[in-house]
GROMACS .gro file of C-alpha atoms in nm:
model
  480
    1UNK     CA    1  -4.594   5.237  -7.825
    2UNK     CA    2  -4.778   5.520  -7.998
    3UNK     CA    3  -5.060   5.283  -8.090
    4UNK     CA    4  -5.089   5.160  -7.731
    5UNK     CA    5  -5.103   5.513  -7.592
    6UNK     CA    6  -5.368   5.608  -7.849
    7UNK     CA    7  -5.584   5.306  -7.765
    8UNK     CA    8  -5.575   5.379  -7.392
    9UNK     CA    9  -5.643   5.749  -7.451
   10UNK     CA   10  -5.940   5.688  -7.682
   11UNK     CA   11  -6.097   5.435  -7.444
   12UNK     CA   12  -6.032   5.632  -7.127
   13UNK     CA   13  -6.393   5.752  -7.102
   14UNK     CA   14  -6.526   5.395  -7.137
   15UNK     CA   15  -6.270   5.224  -6.911
   16UNK     CA   16  -6.453   5.236  -6.579
   17UNK     CA   17  -6.173   5.049  -6.398
   18UNK     CA   18  -5.908   5.311  -6.484
   19UNK     CA   19  -5.874   5.652  -6.325
   20UNK     CA   20  -5.617   5.929  -6.374
   21UNK     CA   21  -5.588   6.133  -6.058
   22UNK     CA   22  -5.358   6.413  -5.947
   23UNK     CA   23  -5.131   6.343  -5.651
   24UNK     CA   24  -4.910   6.630  -5.537
   25UNK     CA   25  -4.942   6.786  -5.881
   26UNK     CA   26  -4.842   6.466  -6.064
   27UNK     CA   27  -5.084   6.235  -6.250
   28UNK     CA   28  -5.097   5.877  -6.126
   29UNK     CA   29  -5.292   5.571  -6.237
   30UNK     CA   30  -5.558   5.412  -6.016
   31UNK     CA   31  -5.702   5.076  -6.118
   32UNK     CA   32  -6.007   4.908  -5.967
   33UNK     CA   33  -5.934   4.548  -5.858
   34UNK     CA   34  -6.082   4.272  -6.070
   35UNK     CA   35  -6.413   4.134  -5.943
   36UNK     CA   36  -6.431   3.765  -5.859
   37UNK     CA   37  -6.498   3.550  -6.163
   38UNK     CA   38  -6.854   3.423  -6.155
   39UNK     CA   39  -6.912   3.048  -6.140
   40UNK     CA   40  -7.220   2.911  -6.308
   41UNK     CA   41  -7.431   2.634  -6.157
   42UNK     CA   42  -7.340   2.408  -6.450
   43UNK     CA   43  -6.967   2.457  -6.385
   44UNK     CA   44  -7.007   2.383  -6.014
   45UNK     CA   45  -7.202   2.067  -6.096
   46UNK     CA   46  -6.947   1.956  -6.356
   47UNK     CA   47  -6.655   2.009  -6.119
   48UNK     CA   48  -6.827   1.829  -5.831
   49UNK     CA   49  -6.939   1.533  -6.039
   50UNK     CA   50  -6.597   1.479  -6.201
   51UNK     CA   51  -6.407   1.517  -5.874
   52UNK     CA   52  -6.637   1.270  -5.697
   53UNK     CA   53  -6.561   1.009  -5.964
   54UNK     CA   54  -6.186   1.011  -5.894
   55UNK     CA   55  -6.083   0.676  -5.738
   56UNK     CA   56  -5.961   0.667  -5.379
   57UNK     CA   57  -5.589   0.592  -5.388
   58UNK     CA   58  -5.286   0.569  -5.163
   59UNK     CA   59  -5.007   0.808  -5.255
   60UNK     CA   60  -4.762   0.517  -5.279
   61UNK     CA   61  -4.992   0.335  -5.521
   62UNK     CA   62  -5.041   0.654  -5.720
   63UNK     CA   63  -4.663   0.688  -5.770
   64UNK     CA   64  -4.634   0.327  -5.881
   65UNK     CA   65  -4.929   0.380  -6.117
   66UNK     CA   66  -4.766   0.685  -6.275
   67UNK     CA   67  -4.433   0.504  -6.301
   68UNK     CA   68  -4.602   0.212  -6.478
   69UNK     CA   69  -4.737   0.425  -6.766
   70UNK     CA   70  -4.452   0.678  -6.790
   71UNK     CA   71  -4.144   0.478  -6.688
   72UNK     CA   72  -4.001   0.782  -6.508
   73UNK     CA   73  -3.795   0.558  -6.276
   74UNK     CA   74  -3.567   0.475  -6.570
   75UNK     CA   75  -3.439   0.833  -6.546
   76UNK     CA   76  -3.273   0.745  -6.213
   77UNK     CA   77  -2.931   0.609  -6.299
   78UNK     CA   78  -2.652   0.506  -6.063
   79UNK     CA   79  -2.397   0.775  -5.990
   80UNK     CA   80  -2.138   0.532  -6.131
   81UNK     CA   81  -2.262   0.476  -6.486
   82UNK     CA   82  -2.115   0.126  -6.516
   83UNK     CA   83  -2.333  -0.016  -6.239
   84UNK     CA   84  -2.602  -0.262  -6.356
   85UNK     CA   85  -2.965  -0.180  -6.285
   86UNK     CA   86  -3.081  -0.294  -5.943
   87UNK     CA   87  -3.367  -0.543  -5.905
   88UNK     CA   88  -3.707  -0.380  -5.840
   89UNK     CA   89  -3.546  -0.037  -5.863
   90UNK     CA   90  -3.875   0.147  -5.950
   91UNK     CA   91  -4.027   0.028  -5.621
   92UNK     CA   92  -3.730   0.157  -5.423
   93UNK     CA   93  -3.727   0.485  -5.616
   94UNK     CA   94  -4.096   0.549  -5.549
   95UNK     CA   95  -4.050   0.477  -5.178
   96UNK     CA   96  -3.756   0.717  -5.149
   97UNK     CA   97  -3.944   0.988  -5.340
   98UNK     CA   98  -4.249   0.949  -5.116
   99UNK     CA   99  -4.036   0.967  -4.801
  100UNK     CA  100  -3.864   1.285  -4.916
  101UNK     CA  101  -4.173   1.454  -5.059
  102UNK     CA  102  -4.386   1.382  -4.750
  103UNK     CA  103  -4.094   1.478  -4.522
  104UNK     CA  104  -4.137   1.162  -4.316
  105UNK     CA  105  -3.798   0.992  -4.351
  106UNK     CA  106  -3.699   0.652  -4.487
  107UNK     CA  107  -3.784   0.457  -4.172
  108UNK     CA  108  -4.153   0.530  -4.216
  109UNK     CA  109  -4.169   0.365  -4.560
  110UNK     CA  110  -3.916   0.085  -4.501
  111UNK     CA  111  -4.032  -0.277  -4.474
  112UNK     CA  112  -3.799  -0.550  -4.357
  113UNK     CA  113  -4.000  -0.823  -4.537
  114UNK     CA  114  -3.966  -0.665  -4.885
  115UNK     CA  115  -3.609  -0.672  -5.024
  116UNK     CA  116  -3.663  -0.355  -5.232
  117UNK     CA  117  -3.796  -0.168  -4.928
  118UNK     CA  118  -3.550  -0.255  -4.653
  119UNK     CA  119  -3.399   0.045  -4.479
  120UNK     CA  120  -3.052  -0.046  -4.603
  121UNK     CA  121  -3.175  -0.070  -4.963
  122UNK     CA  122  -3.362   0.262  -4.947
  123UNK     CA  123  -3.062   0.443  -4.795
  124UNK     CA  124  -2.841   0.302  -5.071
  125UNK     CA  125  -3.085   0.408  -5.345
  126UNK     CA  126  -3.122   0.757  -5.200
  127UNK     CA  127  -2.744   0.795  -5.185
  128UNK     CA  128  -2.667   0.665  -5.534
  129UNK     CA  129  -2.972   0.733  -5.754
  130UNK     CA  130  -3.158   1.040  -5.629
  131UNK     CA  131  -2.982   1.364  -5.723
  132UNK     CA  132  -3.062   1.685  -5.911
  133UNK     CA  133  -2.978   1.544  -6.255
  134UNK     CA  134  -3.196   1.234  -6.223
  135UNK     CA  135  -3.481   1.425  -6.059
  136UNK     CA  136  -3.475   1.675  -6.347
  137UNK     CA  137  -3.483   1.398  -6.608
  138UNK     CA  138  -3.772   1.220  -6.433
  139UNK     CA  139  -3.964   1.546  -6.398
  140UNK     CA  140  -3.920   1.611  -6.770
  141UNK     CA  141  -4.077   1.272  -6.836
  142UNK     CA  142  -4.387   1.365  -6.635
  143UNK     CA  143  -4.421   1.714  -6.782
  144UNK     CA  144  -4.396   1.575  -7.134
  145UNK     CA  145  -4.657   1.309  -7.055
  146UNK     CA  146  -4.898   1.582  -6.940
  147UNK     CA  147  -4.861   1.785  -7.261
  148UNK     CA  148  -5.019   1.516  -7.482
  149UNK     CA  149  -5.337   1.477  -7.274
  150UNK     CA  150  -5.639   1.644  -7.440
  151UNK     CA  151  -5.766   1.784  -7.111
  152UNK     CA  152  -5.429   1.944  -7.036
  153UNK     CA  153  -5.431   2.096  -7.384
  154UNK     CA  154  -5.772   2.247  -7.307
  155UNK     CA  155  -5.610   2.428  -7.014
  156UNK     CA  156  -5.326   2.568  -7.223
  157UNK     CA  157  -5.060   2.497  -7.481
  158UNK     CA  158  -4.760   2.546  -7.256
  159UNK     CA  159  -4.681   2.895  -7.386
  160UNK     CA  160  -4.778   3.063  -7.057
  161UNK     CA  161  -4.628   3.006  -6.713
  162UNK     CA  162  -4.614   3.162  -6.369
  163UNK     CA  163  -4.338   3.181  -6.112
  164UNK     CA  164  -4.369   3.212  -5.738
  165UNK     CA  165  -4.201   3.091  -5.422
  166UNK     CA  166  -4.294   2.828  -5.164
  167UNK     CA  167  -4.122   2.905  -4.834
  168UNK     CA  168  -3.988   2.660  -4.578
  169UNK     CA  169  -3.854   2.717  -4.229
  170UNK     CA  170  -3.511   2.554  -4.179
  171UNK     CA  171  -3.471   2.497  -3.801
  172UNK     CA  172  -3.102   2.409  -3.830
  173UNK     CA  173  -2.780   2.607  -3.825
  174UNK     CA  174  -2.680   2.640  -4.189
  175UNK     CA  175  -2.525   2.889  -4.426
  176UNK     CA  176  -2.785   2.804  -4.690
  177UNK     CA  177  -3.090   2.961  -4.523
  178UNK     CA  178  -3.176   3.327  -4.480
  179UNK     CA  179  -3.369   3.551  -4.245
  180UNK     CA  180  -3.713   3.696  -4.309
  181UNK     CA  181  -3.929   3.768  -4.005
  182UNK     CA  182  -4.245   3.796  -4.216
  183UNK     CA  183  -4.221   3.439  -4.347
  184UNK     CA  184  -3.991   3.256  -4.105
  185UNK     CA  185  -4.043   3.436  -3.774
  186UNK     CA  186  -3.734   3.402  -3.558
  187UNK     CA  187  -3.601   3.114  -3.769
  188UNK     CA  188  -3.417   3.102  -4.098
  189UNK     CA  189  -3.564   2.959  -4.416
  190UNK     CA  190  -3.543   2.903  -4.790
  191UNK     CA  191  -3.769   2.975  -5.084
  192UNK     CA  192  -3.839   2.701  -5.338
  193UNK     CA  193  -3.901   2.913  -5.646
  194UNK     CA  194  -4.114   2.704  -5.878
  195UNK     CA  195  -4.239   2.754  -6.233
  196UNK     CA  196  -4.593   2.640  -6.315
  197UNK     CA  197  -4.713   2.595  -6.673
  198UNK     CA  198  -5.068   2.668  -6.789
  199UNK     CA  199  -5.111   2.287  -6.789
  200UNK     CA  200  -5.056   2.287  -6.408
  201UNK     CA  201  -4.717   2.112  -6.425
  202UNK     CA  202  -4.406   2.242  -6.250
  203UNK     CA  203  -4.125   2.248  -6.505
  204UNK     CA  204  -3.838   2.394  -6.301
  205UNK     CA  205  -3.744   2.486  -5.946
  206UNK     CA  206  -3.472   2.693  -5.781
  207UNK     CA  207  -3.377   2.686  -5.411
  208UNK     CA  208  -3.303   3.038  -5.282
  209UNK     CA  209  -3.174   3.119  -4.932
  210UNK     CA  210  -3.423   3.347  -4.758
  211UNK     CA  211  -3.664   3.512  -5.001
  212UNK     CA  212  -3.651   3.631  -5.361
  213UNK     CA  213  -3.523   3.982  -5.423
  214UNK     CA  214  -3.448   3.973  -5.792
  215UNK     CA  215  -3.663   3.878  -6.091
  216UNK     CA  216  -3.351   3.754  -6.272
  217UNK     CA  217  -3.416   3.420  -6.100
  218UNK     CA  218  -3.728   3.399  -6.316
  219UNK     CA  219  -3.523   3.447  -6.630
  220UNK     CA  220  -3.275   3.186  -6.507
  221UNK     CA  221  -3.555   2.933  -6.465
  222UNK     CA  222  -3.686   2.988  -6.817
  223UNK     CA  223  -3.339   2.946  -6.967
  224UNK     CA  224  -3.238   2.644  -6.758
  225UNK     CA  225  -3.555   2.431  -6.774
  226UNK     CA  226  -3.521   2.111  -6.981
  227UNK     CA  227  -3.877   2.006  -7.068
  228UNK     CA  228  -4.046   2.020  -7.409
  229UNK     CA  229  -4.247   2.324  -7.295
  230UNK     CA  230  -4.145   2.660  -7.438
  231UNK     CA  231  -4.327   2.928  -7.237
  232UNK     CA  232  -4.302   3.270  -7.397
  233UNK     CA  233  -4.502   3.466  -7.139
  234UNK     CA  234  -4.432   3.455  -6.767
  235UNK     CA  235  -4.658   3.584  -6.491
  236UNK     CA  236  -4.524   3.672  -6.147
  237UNK     CA  237  -4.592   3.884  -5.843
  238UNK     CA  238  -4.379   4.192  -5.780
  239UNK     CA  239  -4.027   4.064  -5.698
  240UNK     CA  240  -3.767   4.338  -5.732
  241UNK     CA  241  -3.832   4.383  -6.103
  242UNK     CA  242  -3.653   4.664  -6.286
  243UNK     CA  243  -3.624   4.815  -6.632
  244UNK     CA  244  -3.316   4.595  -6.687
  245UNK     CA  245  -3.525   4.284  -6.623
  246UNK     CA  246  -3.791   4.397  -6.872
  247UNK     CA  247  -3.518   4.468  -7.126
  248UNK     CA  248  -3.352   4.127  -7.087
  249UNK     CA  249  -3.685   3.946  -7.117
  250UNK     CA  250  -3.760   4.137  -7.436
  251UNK     CA  251  -3.418   4.065  -7.588
  252UNK     CA  252  -3.470   3.692  -7.529
  253UNK     CA  253  -3.820   3.689  -7.679
  254UNK     CA  254  -4.016   3.656  -7.353
  255UNK     CA  255  -4.310   3.863  -7.236
  256UNK     CA  256  -4.282   3.956  -6.870
  257UNK     CA  257  -4.626   4.008  -6.711
  258UNK     CA  258  -4.596   4.075  -6.338
  259UNK     CA  259  -4.891   4.153  -6.113
  260UNK     CA  260  -4.791   4.492  -5.977
  261UNK     CA  261  -4.877   4.593  -5.624
  262UNK     CA  262  -4.759   4.952  -5.670
  263UNK     CA  263  -4.909   5.062  -6.000
  264UNK     CA  264  -4.942   5.425  -5.885
  265UNK     CA  265  -4.563   5.447  -5.843
  266UNK     CA  266  -4.478   5.336  -6.197
  267UNK     CA  267  -4.336   5.569  -6.459
  268UNK     CA  268  -4.474   5.570  -6.812
  269UNK     CA  269  -4.224   5.649  -7.090
  270UNK     CA  270  -4.239   5.775  -7.446
  271UNK     CA  271  -4.002   5.750  -7.744
  272UNK     CA  272  -4.056   6.098  -7.888
  273UNK     CA  273  -4.099   6.413  -7.684
  274UNK     CA  274  -4.320   6.568  -7.955
  275UNK     CA  275  -4.581   6.290  -7.959
  276UNK     CA  276  -4.930   6.393  -7.853
  277UNK     CA  277  -5.110   6.141  -7.631
  278UNK     CA  278  -5.398   6.367  -7.535
  279UNK     CA  279  -5.504   6.317  -7.170
  280UNK     CA  280  -5.203   6.088  -7.118
  281UNK     CA  281  -4.945   6.348  -7.216
  282UNK     CA  282  -4.848   6.437  -6.862
  283UNK     CA  283  -4.852   6.073  -6.747
  284UNK     CA  284  -4.607   5.972  -7.020
  285UNK     CA  285  -4.380   6.273  -6.988
  286UNK     CA  286  -4.054   6.079  -6.943
  287UNK     CA  287  -3.854   6.028  -7.264
  288UNK     CA  288  -3.656   5.711  -7.349
  289UNK     CA  289  -3.298   5.757  -7.471
  290UNK     CA  290  -3.342   5.581  -7.806
  291UNK     CA  291  -2.991   5.681  -7.919
  292UNK     CA  292  -2.838   5.475  -7.638
  293UNK     CA  293  -3.036   5.169  -7.752
  294UNK     CA  294  -2.921   5.225  -8.112
  295UNK     CA  295  -2.553   5.262  -8.019
  296UNK     CA  296  -2.545   4.944  -7.810
  297UNK     CA  297  -2.782   4.728  -8.015
  298UNK     CA  298  -2.515   4.486  -8.140
  299UNK     CA  299  -2.376   4.442  -7.789
  300UNK     CA  300  -2.726   4.377  -7.657
  301UNK     CA  301  -2.780   4.104  -7.916
  302UNK     CA  302  -2.448   3.943  -7.821
  303UNK     CA  303  -2.553   3.952  -7.455
  304UNK     CA  304  -2.884   3.786  -7.543
  305UNK     CA  305  -2.699   3.515  -7.736
  306UNK     CA  306  -2.463   3.452  -7.444
  307UNK     CA  307  -2.758   3.413  -7.209
  308UNK     CA  308  -2.942   3.182  -7.446
  309UNK     CA  309  -2.635   2.961  -7.497
  310UNK     CA  310  -2.557   2.953  -7.125
  311UNK     CA  311  -2.226   3.138  -7.158
  312UNK     CA  312  -2.354   3.391  -6.905
  313UNK     CA  313  -2.583   3.293  -6.616
  314UNK     CA  314  -2.895   3.506  -6.583
  315UNK     CA  315  -2.847   3.544  -6.207
  316UNK     CA  316  -2.493   3.679  -6.266
  317UNK     CA  317  -2.571   3.907  -6.559
  318UNK     CA  318  -2.582   4.221  -6.341
  319UNK     CA  319  -2.206   4.187  -6.290
  320UNK     CA  320  -2.174   4.212  -6.669
  321UNK     CA  321  -2.392   4.522  -6.684
  322UNK     CA  322  -2.233   4.712  -6.396
  323UNK     CA  323  -1.911   4.901  -6.333
  324UNK     CA  324  -1.820   5.018  -5.984
  325UNK     CA  325  -2.177   4.962  -5.868
  326UNK     CA  326  -2.339   5.165  -6.147
  327UNK     CA  327  -2.484   5.051  -6.478
  328UNK     CA  328  -2.238   5.050  -6.767
  329UNK     CA  329  -2.329   5.191  -7.107
  330UNK     CA  330  -2.460   4.849  -7.208
  331UNK     CA  331  -2.654   4.820  -6.884
  332UNK     CA  332  -2.814   5.160  -6.936
  333UNK     CA  333  -2.905   5.065  -7.293
  334UNK     CA  334  -3.078   4.747  -7.170
  335UNK     CA  335  -3.260   4.957  -6.910
  336UNK     CA  336  -3.378   5.203  -7.179
  337UNK     CA  337  -3.516   4.913  -7.383
  338UNK     CA  338  -3.678   4.786  -7.065
  339UNK     CA  339  -3.852   5.119  -7.020
  340UNK     CA  340  -4.011   5.077  -7.361
  341UNK     CA  341  -4.123   4.723  -7.282
  342UNK     CA  342  -4.244   4.812  -6.933
  343UNK     CA  343  -4.452   5.099  -7.069
  344UNK     CA  344  -4.609   4.871  -7.332
  345UNK     CA  345  -4.690   4.625  -7.056
  346UNK     CA  346  -4.837   4.895  -6.829
  347UNK     CA  347  -5.057   5.031  -7.107
  348UNK     CA  348  -5.186   4.682  -7.187
  349UNK     CA  349  -5.240   4.612  -6.817
  350UNK     CA  350  -5.455   4.920  -6.751
  351UNK     CA  351  -5.643   4.891  -7.081
  352UNK     CA  352  -5.723   4.521  -7.113
  353UNK     CA  353  -5.928   4.354  -6.840
  354UNK     CA  354  -5.890   4.016  -7.014
  355UNK     CA  355  -5.512   4.053  -6.989
  356UNK     CA  356  -5.531   4.125  -6.616
  357UNK     CA  357  -5.765   3.827  -6.577
  358UNK     CA  358  -5.519   3.596  -6.759
  359UNK     CA  359  -5.241   3.702  -6.523
  360UNK     CA  360  -5.462   3.642  -6.219
  361UNK     CA  361  -5.582   3.301  -6.340
  362UNK     CA  362  -5.229   3.176  -6.404
  363UNK     CA  363  -5.100   3.304  -6.071
  364UNK     CA  364  -5.392   3.130  -5.898
  365UNK     CA  365  -5.286   2.806  -6.065
  366UNK     CA  366  -4.943   2.844  -5.914
  367UNK     CA  367  -5.087   2.918  -5.571
  368UNK     CA  368  -5.315   2.615  -5.596
  369UNK     CA  369  -5.015   2.401  -5.680
  370UNK     CA  370  -4.836   2.530  -5.370
  371UNK     CA  371  -5.136   2.440  -5.155
  372UNK     CA  372  -5.111   2.086  -5.294
  373UNK     CA  373  -4.737   2.079  -5.221
  374UNK     CA  374  -4.805   2.183  -4.862
  375UNK     CA  375  -5.052   1.898  -4.824
  376UNK     CA  376  -4.790   1.652  -4.949
  377UNK     CA  377  -4.504   1.794  -4.738
  378UNK     CA  378  -4.683   1.727  -4.411
  379UNK     CA  379  -4.414   1.562  -4.197
  380UNK     CA  380  -4.200   1.728  -3.928
  381UNK     CA  381  -4.430   2.031  -3.904
  382UNK     CA  382  -4.362   2.114  -4.269
  383UNK     CA  383  -4.007   2.224  -4.186
  384UNK     CA  384  -3.715   2.153  -4.417
  385UNK     CA  385  -3.449   1.984  -4.205
  386UNK     CA  386  -3.161   1.977  -4.449
  387UNK     CA  387  -2.832   2.140  -4.353
  388UNK     CA  388  -2.665   2.144  -4.695
  389UNK     CA  389  -2.777   2.299  -5.022
  390UNK     CA  390  -2.754   1.969  -5.214
  391UNK     CA  391  -2.987   1.800  -4.965
  392UNK     CA  392  -3.235   2.089  -4.994
  393UNK     CA  393  -3.233   2.071  -5.373
  394UNK     CA  394  -3.277   1.693  -5.370
  395UNK     CA  395  -3.566   1.692  -5.124
  396UNK     CA  396  -3.754   1.983  -5.279
  397UNK     CA  397  -3.691   1.835  -5.624
  398UNK     CA  398  -3.854   1.513  -5.502
  399UNK     CA  399  -4.148   1.718  -5.372
  400UNK     CA  400  -4.192   1.885  -5.711
  401UNK     CA  401  -4.175   1.548  -5.884
  402UNK     CA  402  -4.440   1.391  -5.658
  403UNK     CA  403  -4.671   1.692  -5.703
  404UNK     CA  404  -4.633   1.654  -6.081
  405UNK     CA  405  -4.718   1.285  -6.048
  406UNK     CA  406  -5.036   1.383  -5.861
  407UNK     CA  407  -5.125   1.640  -6.129
  408UNK     CA  408  -5.066   1.390  -6.410
  409UNK     CA  409  -5.264   1.111  -6.237
  410UNK     CA  410  -5.555   1.346  -6.163
  411UNK     CA  411  -5.558   1.479  -6.518
  412UNK     CA  412  -5.579   1.129  -6.667
  413UNK     CA  413  -5.867   1.030  -6.442
  414UNK     CA  414  -6.047   1.364  -6.481
  415UNK     CA  415  -6.023   1.315  -6.855
  416UNK     CA  416  -6.172   0.967  -6.824
  417UNK     CA  417  -6.450   1.101  -6.598
  418UNK     CA  418  -6.514   1.379  -6.850
  419UNK     CA  419  -6.549   1.123  -7.130
  420UNK     CA  420  -6.810   0.934  -6.926
  421UNK     CA  421  -6.990   1.263  -6.856
  422UNK     CA  422  -7.003   1.341  -7.227
  423UNK     CA  423  -7.168   1.006  -7.298
  424UNK     CA  424  -7.454   1.072  -7.055
  425UNK     CA  425  -7.479   1.450  -7.014
  426UNK     CA  426  -7.355   1.581  -7.347
  427UNK     CA  427  -7.065   1.810  -7.432
  428UNK     CA  428  -6.987   2.068  -7.162
  429UNK     CA  429  -6.898   2.424  -7.257
  430UNK     CA  430  -6.533   2.469  -7.353
  431UNK     CA  431  -6.488   2.759  -7.112
  432UNK     CA  432  -6.612   2.540  -6.827
  433UNK     CA  433  -6.371   2.259  -6.914
  434UNK     CA  434  -6.092   2.519  -6.917
  435UNK     CA  435  -6.174   2.607  -6.556
  436UNK     CA  436  -6.139   2.252  -6.422
  437UNK     CA  437  -5.831   2.182  -6.211
  438UNK     CA  438  -5.622   1.873  -6.129
  439UNK     CA  439  -5.504   2.029  -5.802
  440UNK     CA  440  -5.735   1.821  -5.582
  441UNK     CA  441  -5.620   1.567  -5.326
  442UNK     CA  442  -5.912   1.472  -5.100
  443UNK     CA  443  -5.918   1.129  -5.267
  444UNK     CA  444  -5.546   1.067  -5.205
  445UNK     CA  445  -5.431   0.922  -4.872
  446UNK     CA  446  -5.090   1.072  -4.796
  447UNK     CA  447  -5.072   0.967  -4.432
  448UNK     CA  448  -5.045   0.590  -4.470
  449UNK     CA  449  -5.246   0.321  -4.294
  450UNK     CA  450  -5.244   0.215  -3.930
  451UNK     CA  451  -5.255  -0.155  -3.837
  452UNK     CA  452  -5.462  -0.239  -3.529
  453UNK     CA  453  -5.416  -0.617  -3.541
  454UNK     CA  454  -5.229  -0.776  -3.251
  455UNK     CA  455  -5.069  -1.125  -3.239
  456UNK     CA  456  -5.246  -1.355  -2.994
  457UNK     CA  457  -4.938  -1.408  -2.779
  458UNK     CA  458  -4.887  -1.032  -2.737
  459UNK     CA  459  -5.257  -0.988  -2.660
  460UNK     CA  460  -5.215  -1.258  -2.393
  461UNK     CA  461  -4.955  -1.044  -2.216
  462UNK     CA  462  -4.624  -1.167  -2.359
  463UNK     CA  463  -4.349  -0.918  -2.439
  464UNK     CA  464  -4.214  -0.868  -2.787
  465UNK     CA  465  -3.859  -1.004  -2.841
  466UNK     CA  466  -3.578  -0.749  -2.809
  467UNK     CA  467  -3.362  -0.668  -3.108
  468UNK     CA  468  -2.991  -0.747  -3.144
  469UNK     CA  469  -2.874  -0.468  -3.375
  470UNK     CA  470  -2.570  -0.522  -3.593
  471UNK     CA  471  -2.318  -0.246  -3.659
  472UNK     CA  472  -2.492  -0.177  -3.991
  473UNK     CA  473  -2.829  -0.147  -3.822
  474UNK     CA  474  -2.682   0.092  -3.567
  475UNK     CA  475  -2.564   0.307  -3.858
  476UNK     CA  476  -2.907   0.295  -4.016
  477UNK     CA  477  -3.064   0.402  -3.688
  478UNK     CA  478  -2.903   0.742  -3.745
  479UNK     CA  479  -3.096   0.784  -4.069
  480UNK     CA  480  -3.403   1.009  -4.025
   0.00000   0.00000   0.00000
């Protein structure tokens, strides 16, 4: 910490983005926002040329394409393990996933003339094969397939991730949605809190009623995710973070790098009262209780081990650290450690423009992914019409899986287009390749095709024959 303070102090005169100003007799930090990152003409040309080479494709065909080279449909097993595999199961799985991800219902993708796509078959597959466990396993397959692609590796090694929420209005009466007038108006809604790697893949998701109020959900996502990725640094917007959260992240070996909206309100801490930080002395006037950290160090390590092994859930850890609504001795020790880590983060944030830029770039990747998810989830006004938590988790898990399939498909074809570019135009700059993105979808038809052919007898004025629904068909008619 002393080194970090010294570096900021010595570079204060040269750091044009940082200002120390007095507010009501107290020094506060003011930081100039980052300017927009310049885009060269060569980068714009590279991005345009590669994107224009992507083949036009139907979303249904894209899913089948991805399934063919990853085999992700094999992750969907029957809820009764002894059941034999169904014929043409991958086709049925892809149809159900598309219906859920696009929020259009099974009837839209059903076809009576294809046995694997009849409405009865799709309803049966959705009921018996698509659940959180199988969606997680299939998503792991896609994330792992992305990690080995050279272009994805140019974007990142999987050590960095961001977390943010995608919000959905739930226009139904349910206990599993919450109020927030800013995001849901007069309705209730949920937040699908998703984790995006620096390779653009989503490796975990959590459904939260209402909106996020606690950064411990971020820690829960890192500990619960099941892919081969091992992110050690997580970027996020300001979501109820606290010194305890910083302390827990540090104990578990993670670096927490939020984008703070209230930097002027943050306290800077020091370990020793006698340390001299020059012009930053008054800013860092608060002293950490190092003795408390020392006395509870063994207990803190045991807590970290319990979290890592899943003995204690991250979202429930505050019950462990509190007594009668106040922090226990262990809780206060974790908070003191968090003050150290938060101060180190704040000093790095105000000193290093490249660090702030990395946070911004990764958060923008997450926001771009959410824009893609919105484009996919286009049916029923983009509202989530699930009454029960399990249905919400299943449908939003299918959405995350389909978005990952899009990202993986785009990355493969962008890589192929880049190889062709290299043969004719030469090697592009590495920093320009790193700024390419697979979050494009103009070449993907997500709305289906409309048939304007008409049988001759109908065109001549005859009526179509009426249906004679069976009891089973009447039951299926209730399926959305």
